[in-house]
Amino acid sequence: MALLDKYPATLTAKAAEHLLRRTMFGAARADITALTDKSIDAALDTLLKDQIAPAPPIDPTTGQTWMNDTARTANDGAYNNYMKAWWLGLMATSPISISEKMALFWHNHFASSWSVVNDTRYMYKQNVLLRKNALGNFKTLTREISIDPAMLRYLNGNQNRVGSPQENFARELQELFTIGKGPEISAGNYTNYTEDDVRAAAKVLTGWTDTQTTVTSGFTLNRHDTSDKQFSSAYQNKIIKGRNTASAGMDELNDLLDMIFSQTATSEYICRKLYRFFVNFDVTPTIEQQVIVPLGKTLRDNNFEIKPVLRQLLGSTHFFDNNIIGAVIKTPLDLIIGMVRQMQITLPNTTNQLAFYYSYFDQLRNLAASLQQDIFELPNVAGWSVYYQEPLFYQIWINSATMPPRANLGNTLINGWTLTNRATGATMRVTFDSLVFLQQFPNPEDPNKVIDNFTQNFFAIDLTSEQKDELLSTVLLPNLPAYEWTVEWNDFMKTPNDAQKRALIKSKLDALVKYMMLIAEYQIT
Amino acid sequence: MKRRDFIRGATAVALPLSLSGYSARAMGLSPMLESLAELTAQADRYLVLIQLAGGNDGINTVIPLDQMSTYNSLRSNIALPENKVLKLTNATGLHSSMVGMKSLYDAGNLAVVQGVTYPTSNFSHFRSTDIWMSGSDFNEYLSTGWAGRYLDSQFPGYPAGYPNATMPDPLAIQISSSSSLALKGANAPMGVNLQDPEAFYRLVSGTSVNGFTTAPDTAAGKQIAYIRQVQAQSEVYAKVIQKANASAKNLASYTPAGVNPLADQLAIVARLIAGGLKTRVYMVTLGGFDTHAQQVVATDRTLGSHATLLARLSEGMTSFQQDLKLMKIDDKVIGMTFSEFGRRVGSNASSGTDHGSAAPVFVFGKAVKGGVVGANPSLTNLDNGNLKMQYDFRQIYASLLKQWFGTNNSEYAAVLGKDFTTLPLIQGSTSVAEEEQTFATNGIRIQNYPNPVSTSTTFQYTLPYTSRVRLSVVDAQGHIVTTMDEQQAAGAYSINFDTGALASGAYTYRLETERGWASGKMVVAR
């Protein structure tokens, strides 16, 4: 049986949960229910469906978006936080869809950062581009990102002109975005491309600049190197014909991408990256041969459309292998946004509580950033190192500085935050109510069911019966027989409006939730 | 002012050290005072709290030998044979399985405090446990624990600035996977934060815990193992705990590991103390006391689940005490047991007992003033089938805070929310009558007439402000005879009190409000 054979069965709740955990942020109970008993095809139809573009971020103090401003304003630091909150909000409220996770994949792949680009209008425009092509065509996206205003700034493409080439983008385009660096077989020869190819590609890419009033890019012929560009034997000694027309920049860019994308290494490189993002870091020779190589072929056979690759990968028996479930350490966003989704935290609405809504996600942004994942602020052009840095990979998320706040996250979310609307001074409290959460499950009076329902919903892999016993007998019911829960619960239900009894029951559930998040198993997905 | 604010406010102004009534802080940091302060902070006095979770059947633990016929008739299916009871005094004995604790008693190292609970019993495990842990009134909801508040007062600002040179160790350690309310301070749990209890447990016990040690042999399992390792490393106190644990060996023989969970936990505590940790408070737990059914074996009532639990308690405590002695640290450590409630006086048809109220508390240690404190609870003079309160559990907390940890009345009153009459539990503590000490009375006066009293008297007082008010009458042994507890508006009050049920003798009465208290004495003479 080949690893990429289609997953044959309808999805169990556990399989649906795995699929959702990996393609979204956490698995909300309603989403699991929606995919359970579906065929893998039907589930992927739902997940891979194109989503309509969201409305732009709004400045909650004015109720208007600033994205059409003709200049960066001094307020851009605050705008940056609104924009981040906007995206985190989309992640947390998305319908069943892979789109936000794919947008994040591309954001990590075509990395950039606000502190370098220095203008939210640019960052937003790039995000719109990533979002538009998230489930589209890799080659199209690469073409558009090559002349994206934010990318022109981030990798200095806008300074690349004839006579004074700027090689930054030309290098990263090959090293990180498309074909990837192979072994350095001789000085300046990285198997898939050479230093000469970097210089040649830089010449191809001369002439592009950005215009900050409109946040657009344009081609200026007199900045362009019109000579022929000679590539190395890595590219079959291809010559890209120099042009001298208004469309020279785009024509030569197309030639360059045709050349790069015709190399098998390019399709396999992006498939490897998808594998490490969605499945597992460990690309063994078997995975290389049985997963990456065939996926690369699928990508080429489908003219670089991404959906068929995702369909094949996420619908494979390998993806649902027991050894894959739980193999990924949650990213801070998996952890934080996932908690918001799976705990069904009631969020402020975006119609008349937008300031609170952004304020809540601003808290989450802070938290994620402290755990080393800050969107719109990639650490460098290679993206988050967990996806490439051997030998630790995902384990890089975990260290003695990040582990305590990670383990304390249940506490943080249960306590919640008092949010302030800076304009009006009004406040609003957003917390997690473990009692409401429990009551959506049947048989809340049965302590074993309480443990089962909570653990099933919170953990990617099943806890051992010893661990569940521990949760029951030392956390939910410290050293008491199980029936005492039923006694206390029934007593509470006689007077469910008794605030003190409610608080007592809730404090037990809170302790359970907090403790579950201390367990190492909570960190994997 | 709300009760909670009252307690908080009081804690905030409680001074960490007292020297002849002056605060070291208030007097400034002269070098002499600094060194004294350090000495005090390093005071070698440790307290071990043993929680008997589930509600221990006190009547089958400490048997009222003076009421055996009532005992046998109310507990016909679970009563211990009188000749098996281990006699402490003519009137009082221990369960036959508590041989070790009997010898501790004989050596003067065990105090038995009778009839301990709080006014207005709550029969919910959850609620009553919270009351004992937090040290609250029955209708008061506190989010901090009594030991946590004490540690807060001694180590202000914790956890900010800790560990430090003066206090490099955890303030409290609980050998359990979940941290209890008792150790919760205002800002944080004062107990060691067990990020990864199983790793911590492995660290100090060298043994495995159910199912936690081995991560599955999968990709997920490898990640889990890594995460656990980092969790253990990021525990700020892991190194000092490991060092202390490694530098001491148990010298007494305990029950073999894995048989008696309490003995296992106490063996760890002994090593940590002997290993030099300055941790003030330890908490360990023995569960299973919720004996609704079959607490004895029908053919031999000295056996059964309750007997097993008491044997574990007794053996654990005795080995621990012996260990401390051999380690030559027994003068530094005392312990106390507690349980959320006792059990109903009459047994049920399943040879078990249902949730009750008062129960005995054991205080043990070389420094303890051994003996039986209080009278056997009456098995006939009951509240709805439950024993009446003889001592408020907070009197024991107050006694230990004062006599063991050396806090003065206003300091422990701040920790406990109000003043309590102490009991002589530690050697050197003089009498049951508390030392009257200034505690801002805020103009409250109380008096009674007539005095001496024959059958009734009237208490008179004027309340300058609206407050929760508690009026208690306490006998010469420190037993609370009766308590009134209610919310009252400002104004003048006359409270009639029927003394018909009181024995002749001297009594103290106390009026406590949110801002202070006042007291008086009366004599009942007939």
GROMACS .gro file of C-alpha atoms in nm, chain A residues 280-281 323 325-327 329 392 394-395 398-400 403-404 407 461 464 466-467 470 474-481 483-485 488 500 504-505 508 515 518-521 523-524, chain B residues 51 53-54 123-127 130 141 177-178 194-195 197-198 209-212 216-220 222-224 226-228 230-231 233-234 285-290 292 340 355:
model
   88
  280ASN     CA    1   0.542   1.610   0.992
  281PHE     CA    2   0.893   1.754   0.995
  323ASN     CA    3   0.226   0.782   1.385
  325ILE     CA    4  -0.143   1.208   1.466
  326GLY     CA    5   0.013   1.419   1.739
  327ALA     CA    6   0.351   1.442   1.565
  329ILE     CA    7   0.400   2.055   1.829
  392LEU     CA    8   1.485   2.025   1.642
  394TYR     CA    9   0.892   2.195   1.592
  395GLN     CA   10   1.071   2.150   1.923
  398ILE     CA   11   0.946   2.471   2.333
  399ASN     CA   12   1.204   2.613   2.570
  400SER     CA   13   1.226   2.710   2.932
  403MET     CA   14   0.701   2.648   2.834
  404PRO     CA   15   0.565   2.807   3.154
  407ALA     CA   16   0.138   2.550   3.025
  461ILE     CA   17  -0.409   1.168   2.107
  464THR     CA   18  -0.411   0.664   2.890
  466GLU     CA   19  -0.425   0.599   3.410
  467GLN     CA   20  -0.405   0.962   3.308
  470GLU     CA   21  -0.557   1.082   3.761
  474THR     CA   22  -0.686   1.397   4.194
  475VAL     CA   23  -0.798   1.696   3.990
  476LEU     CA   24  -1.174   1.696   3.944
  477LEU     CA   25  -1.251   1.499   4.260
  478PRO     CA   26  -0.944   1.506   4.479
  479ASN     CA   27  -0.940   1.172   4.658
  480LEU     CA   28  -1.315   1.128   4.648
  481PRO     CA   29  -1.517   0.845   4.501
  483TYR     CA   30  -2.025   0.928   4.274
  484GLU     CA   31  -1.961   1.233   4.488
  485TRP     CA   32  -1.948   1.437   4.167
  488GLU     CA   33  -2.266   1.760   4.411
  500GLN     CA   34  -2.223   3.012   4.515
  504LEU     CA   35  -1.810   2.583   4.342
  505ILE     CA   36  -1.884   2.347   4.052
  508LYS     CA   37  -1.370   2.223   3.992
  515TYR     CA   38  -0.463   2.099   3.467
  518LEU     CA   39  -0.045   2.152   3.190
  519ILE     CA   40  -0.018   1.804   3.049
  520ALA     CA   41   0.252   1.771   2.786
  521GLU     CA   42   0.006   1.598   2.553
  523GLN     CA   43   0.109   2.075   2.334
  524ILE     CA   44   0.092   1.837   2.041
  576GLN     CA   45  -0.521   1.605   5.447
  578ALA     CA   46  -0.964   1.354   5.206
  579GLY     CA   47  -1.319   1.234   5.197
  648PHE     CA   48  -2.199   1.854   5.394
  649SER     CA   49  -2.064   1.913   5.046
  650HIS     CA   50  -1.712   1.774   5.006
  651PHE     CA   51  -1.627   2.057   4.767
  652ARG     CA   52  -1.755   2.335   4.986
  655ASP     CA   53  -1.279   2.490   5.056
  666TYR     CA   54  -1.609   3.267   4.998
  702SER     CA   55  -0.065   1.671   4.109
  703SER     CA   56  -0.310   1.951   4.175
  719LEU     CA   57   0.412   2.174   3.947
  720GLN     CA   58   0.434   2.248   3.578
  722PRO     CA   59   0.391   1.692   3.834
  723GLU     CA   60   0.495   1.356   3.701
  734VAL     CA   61   0.377   0.743   3.847
  735ASN     CA   62   0.090   0.560   3.686
  736GLY     CA   63   0.115   0.569   3.312
  737PHE     CA   64   0.301   0.897   3.298
  741PRO     CA   65   0.417   0.614   2.343
  742ASP     CA   66   0.678   0.503   2.092
  743THR     CA   67   0.546   0.721   1.813
  744ALA     CA   68   0.635   1.057   1.662
  745ALA     CA   69   0.387   1.207   1.909
  747LYS     CA   70   0.890   1.164   2.107
  748GLN     CA   71   0.748   1.516   2.112
  749ILE     CA   72   0.577   1.451   2.444
  751TYR     CA   73   1.080   1.633   2.481
  752ILE     CA   74   0.812   1.866   2.616
  753ARG     CA   75   0.816   1.691   2.953
  755VAL     CA   76   1.170   2.102   2.908
  756GLN     CA   77   0.885   2.133   3.154
  758GLN     CA   78   1.392   2.195   3.340
  759SER     CA   79   1.184   2.512   3.343
  810THR     CA   80  -0.289   1.385   5.116
  811LEU     CA   81  -0.434   1.048   5.199
  812GLY     CA   82  -0.763   0.988   5.021
  813GLY     CA   83  -1.041   0.736   5.059
  814PHE     CA   84  -1.208   0.849   5.380
  815ASP     CA   85  -1.550   0.883   5.218
  817HIS     CA   86  -2.036   0.544   5.295
  865GLU     CA   87  -1.331   1.830   5.546
  880HIS     CA   88  -2.130   1.301   5.586
   0.00000   0.00000   0.00000
